[in-house]
Amino acid sequence: MVATIMMPQTHVAAIAVEKAYRKGEHKVPVLLGVDIEVRRGEFVSIVGQSGSGKSTLLHLLGLLDCPDVGEVKLYGQRIDDLPQRSRDELRNRVFGFIFQFYHLLPELSVIENVLAPLMIRHSAWSYWKSRKAFQEQARELLDRVGLGHRLTHKPSELSGGEMQRAAIARALMANPEVLLADEPTGNLDAETGAEIMELLRSLNSRNDLTIIMVTHDESIAQQAHRVVRLAEGRLEAWGEAA
Amino acid sequence: MYKLLLCTRYLRTRYIALASIISVMLGVATMIVVNSVMAGFSSEMRERIHGILADMVLEAGSMNGNEDPEWQMRKIQEVAGPYIEAMSPTVEVYGLLTLRYGGQYMPRPVTLVGIDPVTKAKVGTLVEHLENYKPALDENGRVARPAEFSRDEPPGWNLPRTYMEYRRLRAQEQKAMPDDDEDDAGRNDEKAPADPSDLLKQLNDLAEENHDEVLGALMKARLYVGSQIISFPFPGKNGEKPRTVWMCQPGDDVMISTVSAGKSPEARNFHATIVDVFKSGMSEYDSNLVFMNLEELQRIRGMIDPPDDPEHGVRSVTSIQIKLKNFADAKLVADRLQAAFPPGFYQIRTWEQKQGPLLAAVDVESTILNVLLFMIIAVAGFGILAIFFMIVVEKTRDIGILKSLGASSRGVMSIFVSYGLSLGMVGSGVGVVVGLLFVRYINEIERGLTVITGRKVFDETIYYFPSIPTRVDAFTVTWVAAGAVAIAIMASILPARRAARLHPVQALRHE
Ligand SMILES: Nc1ncnc2c1ncn2[C@@H]1O[C@H](COP(=O)(O)OP(=O)(O)O)[C@@H](O)[C@H]1O
Ligand SMILES: [Mg+2]
């Protein structure tokens, strides 16, 4: 995964991806051949109605699920057919997830949640050896998302916006290349949502982070470089913003 | 790393897990306590049986016995000399002991064992079980009267001083009221010496020949009687303490009936003086064994040839008890003796063979108990299984989150397996500690329970152990603890696999 200097390079791509869910006897087709190419450092938002398959697509891109047909590529290399171990590894190192319902681990404090990707990456011993550095890093990240004063709180003691910031910090902790955000503002009021969007935009521009964001809110979607629309199992270009 | 962190967090925040820790703990503790007590009882019992029976016995094929114990013992020495520590000739025969109690004659079936106490004490335990060698205790367990004999005195057939005086007093009483109780003790007039310090020796010696002429003289036949033959437990009425009622005591005479040796056995009745009480704690023996002086029994049963020459006649015995230097050699010695003595007339058996059924029964009992108790731990295992399935369902979304962060299926699985492992380890660790403490203080606990419930929990008049015998076997404890941990792990593997197999997307969508 060597970054080349050619700027408009394809970072993540889905090619003719199909996905259907089984419901008893019936097959519920969700994606009917989706093509998407995201360049490195690009901020793309996917809009679509609820139930149109946005989350499904995001999960496929992030290797949480496998497509029935089609391929998922990272830097032009197919990754959806890799063995389980490599897929876990990619999820840990390359992709960062942010969810609508934050999905923090309730038993862990904020800083432990943020450290979780590193705990998963390293063995107990090597984590223990460099835990000081990791904790320092986590504290810096939480400072950056404005949670420096909430390190040892449990997620249940935080507001929605704070939880989402913690979740973003967790995603960033792994130092990912691609941030996959599934309705990150969906559960927040407009003002807090705007703050989160501000954060994502600054991450995109300052850290050269590729962001693929799913939302059903068009005004939010407009803040990305590019907006695509998912409807009836297919993607259509919807307009270039900014 | 996250596995350990989450595992401990789940442990700390799920109090339900405590329930399974406690059930594992209780199971382990119970198993350790029961096993220790069972092992204590059984090893104590084996020790006593072994002591009483001697290592092995060369038995005669019939109750008439085989001639010439000296020759038999010489032959044993010849064949297996280096392995033999001691030997003792004995005569074993069935008999009926009749005692007088409350104006009634009470016959008791007994096994009459003619022994030579000095050699008998060398092949097994004897002095240890004789009451004259123990101090008499009052009901509070304090020494009321010192032991009649000290341990270094070899056992013999003399009546100790205290009982001798008792016997003389009784004889005098009966002499004064001759028609009240026509007992055999001291029918004759006062030829007894005046000085009481010499009295003991003289009476004991005189008895041999001039029994009928001396007041309080002993019978020629002397007995160590099993304690339960001449006593019975009396349940305390109206809040009284239960106690043991003695129908006879050393110094009293009883009547023995047995059969003579020979082609056509005849009944033989004789009087004998109890000189000591035999109490081993094994009710099988205490209610059955009567030891008697060997020479007299041989004389009465006509086991001397010719019968009118006890000095030089050839005597017969029914068995030679043998003590080995090392019981491990028993098999070898048995084989050699088997070859040396003609099989029709002689039989060689180790103590374990003689008590085979009883020992086997104890083994079966402890096996069954262990199986049952292990089920307690298995129940704890199912508890863990149920609780873990619950936790997996509850944590489904968190499992999805972990997978989205890159956790592998094996990693997720190991969270729950190590959760089960720590439950099992903590549970069995605490269980081992609790169990061992319980065993260590079992007699104190028993006393406490007795005080609380007002009933004797461990009644030594039933078990004949002064305290609850225990024996902690490190091997058993290790196995029980390891078994409990293994069960906890096995119970957690199923839910853990389920957790590992969860599809990340499905798990994330889980509400
Ligand atoms: N496990 C499943 N089984 C059956 N149908 C599913 C499953 N998961 C999602 N679906 C269906 O797939 C469609 C797309 O879902 P989703 O990707 O969550 O849409 P969106 O995120 O755009 O709202 C929905 O109609 C949903 O009902
Ligand atoms: Mg969705």
XYZ file of C-alpha atoms in Angstrom, chain A residues 17-238:
222
model
C -20.974 -5.412 -6.911
C -24.204 -7.302 -6.251
C -25.625 -8.247 -2.918
C -28.872 -9.914 -1.933
C -30.170 -10.989 1.443
C -31.972 -14.218 2.010
C -35.213 -14.047 3.796
C -36.380 -17.602 4.152
C -37.226 -18.717 0.623
C -37.106 -15.233 -0.847
C -34.064 -13.469 -2.079
C -34.115 -9.763 -1.373
C -31.816 -8.085 -3.866
C -30.261 -4.941 -2.441
C -27.379 -4.048 -4.698
C -27.725 -4.816 -8.390
C -24.319 -4.048 -9.801
C -22.758 -1.052 -8.118
C -19.654 0.618 -9.491
C -17.819 3.219 -7.501
C -14.297 4.560 -7.586
C -12.965 6.767 -4.863
C -9.685 8.604 -5.322
C -7.171 9.020 -2.637
C -7.996 11.965 -0.398
C -11.474 12.265 -1.817
C -14.532 12.928 0.324
C -17.496 11.138 -1.229
C -20.961 11.008 0.142
C -23.550 8.427 -0.756
C -27.166 9.437 -0.465
C -30.261 7.367 -0.855
C -33.483 6.502 0.774
C -33.609 4.518 3.901
C -33.356 0.860 2.961
C -31.740 1.537 -0.359
C -28.626 -0.408 0.580
C -26.213 2.357 1.595
C -25.040 0.616 4.720
C -24.752 -2.619 2.812
C -22.470 -0.990 0.287
C -20.358 0.576 3.008
C -19.991 -2.769 4.764
C -18.861 -4.348 1.523
C -16.272 -1.641 0.958
C -15.019 -2.050 4.523
C -14.797 -5.852 4.240
C -17.401 -6.427 6.930
C -19.328 -8.441 4.362
C -18.669 -10.179 1.071
C -20.378 -9.282 -2.217
C -22.311 -12.027 -4.012
C -20.922 -10.864 -7.334
C -18.304 -8.284 -8.184
C -15.067 -7.107 -6.672
C -13.802 -4.683 -4.084
C -10.401 -3.201 -4.774
C -7.836 -1.305 -2.822
C -5.232 0.411 -4.986
C -6.417 -1.742 -7.827
C -5.866 -4.951 -5.909
C -8.760 -7.206 -5.195
C -9.340 -7.494 -1.463
C -12.793 -9.048 -1.021
C -11.523 -12.567 -1.672
C -8.597 -12.399 0.730
C -8.396 -14.907 3.558
C -10.131 -13.994 6.783
C -6.942 -13.046 8.570
C -5.875 -10.521 5.947
C -9.372 -9.060 5.857
C -9.271 -8.609 9.653
C -5.865 -7.009 9.290
C -7.073 -4.609 6.586
C -10.096 -3.654 8.664
C -7.805 -2.903 11.550
C -5.170 -0.924 9.633
C -6.723 0.552 6.496
C -10.388 1.164 7.252
C -11.889 3.198 10.045
C -15.610 2.947 10.764
C -17.973 5.506 12.208
C -21.571 4.500 12.852
C -24.836 6.293 13.333
C -25.206 4.836 16.823
C -21.536 5.426 17.695
C -21.046 1.782 18.732
C -18.701 2.399 21.622
C -18.050 -0.515 23.970
C -20.067 0.278 27.085
C -17.738 -1.497 29.517
C -14.737 0.553 28.505
C -13.906 4.144 29.307
C -13.553 6.701 26.527
C -9.791 6.375 26.344
C -9.965 2.575 26.422
C -12.460 2.656 23.582
C -10.093 4.849 21.609
C -7.220 2.486 22.354
C -9.219 -0.597 21.341
C -7.946 -0.780 17.706
C -4.378 -0.785 18.960
C -5.165 -3.393 21.568
C -6.575 -5.540 18.811
C -3.584 -4.939 16.567
C -0.888 -5.697 19.119
C -0.315 -8.691 21.291
C -0.711 -8.172 25.023
C 3.018 -8.029 25.494
C 3.891 -5.566 22.748
C 0.906 -3.408 23.694
C 2.076 -3.367 27.288
C 5.554 -2.311 26.270
C 4.413 0.740 24.339
C 1.235 1.519 26.265
C 2.624 4.880 27.448
C 3.110 6.092 23.887
C -0.297 4.776 22.841
C -2.019 6.468 25.731
C -0.283 9.733 24.925
C -1.444 9.430 21.327
C -4.997 8.675 22.402
C -5.024 11.673 24.704
C -3.853 13.933 21.889
C -6.534 12.592 19.576
C -9.238 13.093 22.177
C -7.952 16.617 22.732
C -8.250 17.219 19.032
C -11.885 16.068 18.922
C -12.578 18.144 22.034
C -12.899 15.325 24.580
C -9.663 15.921 26.497
C -11.569 16.289 29.734
C -13.596 13.082 29.427
C -10.924 10.436 29.241
C -12.109 8.113 31.971
C -15.848 8.560 31.496
C -17.961 5.665 30.385
C -19.821 6.116 27.060
C -23.122 6.139 28.927
C -22.028 9.338 30.649
C -21.517 11.206 27.365
C -23.869 13.107 25.089
C -24.518 11.927 21.544
C -22.100 14.411 20.032
C -19.410 13.487 22.477
C -19.895 9.820 21.801
C -19.561 10.413 18.079
C -16.366 12.379 18.654
C -15.047 9.510 20.734
C -15.976 7.120 17.933
C -14.129 9.314 15.444
C -11.109 9.411 17.707
C -11.246 5.616 17.899
C -11.381 5.359 14.114
C -8.428 7.727 13.806
C -6.398 5.925 16.447
C -5.744 3.080 14.029
C -4.295 5.655 11.633
C -6.503 4.487 8.763
C -6.363 5.468 5.113
C -10.084 5.278 4.498
C -12.794 6.479 6.837
C -16.184 4.837 6.317
C -18.899 6.846 8.012
C -22.437 5.457 8.161
C -24.795 8.358 8.854
C -22.435 9.955 11.357
C -24.835 12.814 11.993
C -28.006 10.799 11.745
C -28.623 10.769 15.461
C -27.469 14.285 16.256
C -29.132 17.667 16.265
C -28.253 20.022 13.403
C -25.718 22.048 15.319
C -23.799 19.074 16.680
C -24.060 17.439 13.282
C -22.455 20.495 11.748
C -19.622 20.290 14.226
C -19.016 16.643 13.384
C -19.063 17.486 9.675
C -16.567 20.270 10.320
C -14.319 17.753 12.029
C -14.594 15.275 9.170
C -13.854 17.952 6.601
C -10.792 19.120 8.426
C -9.558 15.536 8.776
C -10.069 15.081 5.068
C -8.178 18.182 4.109
C -5.468 18.195 6.736
C -4.716 14.457 7.015
C -5.384 13.532 3.398
C -7.922 11.003 4.636
C -10.190 9.343 2.118
C -13.745 9.563 3.441
C -16.792 7.721 2.215
C -19.859 8.929 4.037
C -23.369 7.597 3.863
C -26.242 9.895 4.669
C -29.831 10.508 3.735
C -29.514 14.204 4.495
C -28.748 16.075 1.275
C -27.491 19.236 2.905
C -24.938 17.187 4.794
C -24.044 15.266 1.674
C -23.385 18.490 -0.178
C -20.395 19.190 2.024
C -18.433 16.386 0.360
C -16.362 16.677 -2.816
C -18.700 14.460 -4.665
C -22.155 13.055 -4.066
C -23.462 9.820 -5.528
C -26.953 8.525 -5.226
C -27.960 4.955 -4.559
C -31.346 4.037 -5.901
C -32.877 0.758 -6.980
C -29.659 -1.063 -6.383
C -27.542 1.128 -8.596
C -25.387 4.215 -8.194
C -25.856 7.369 -10.189
C -23.803 10.501 -10.105
C -25.718 13.228 -8.416
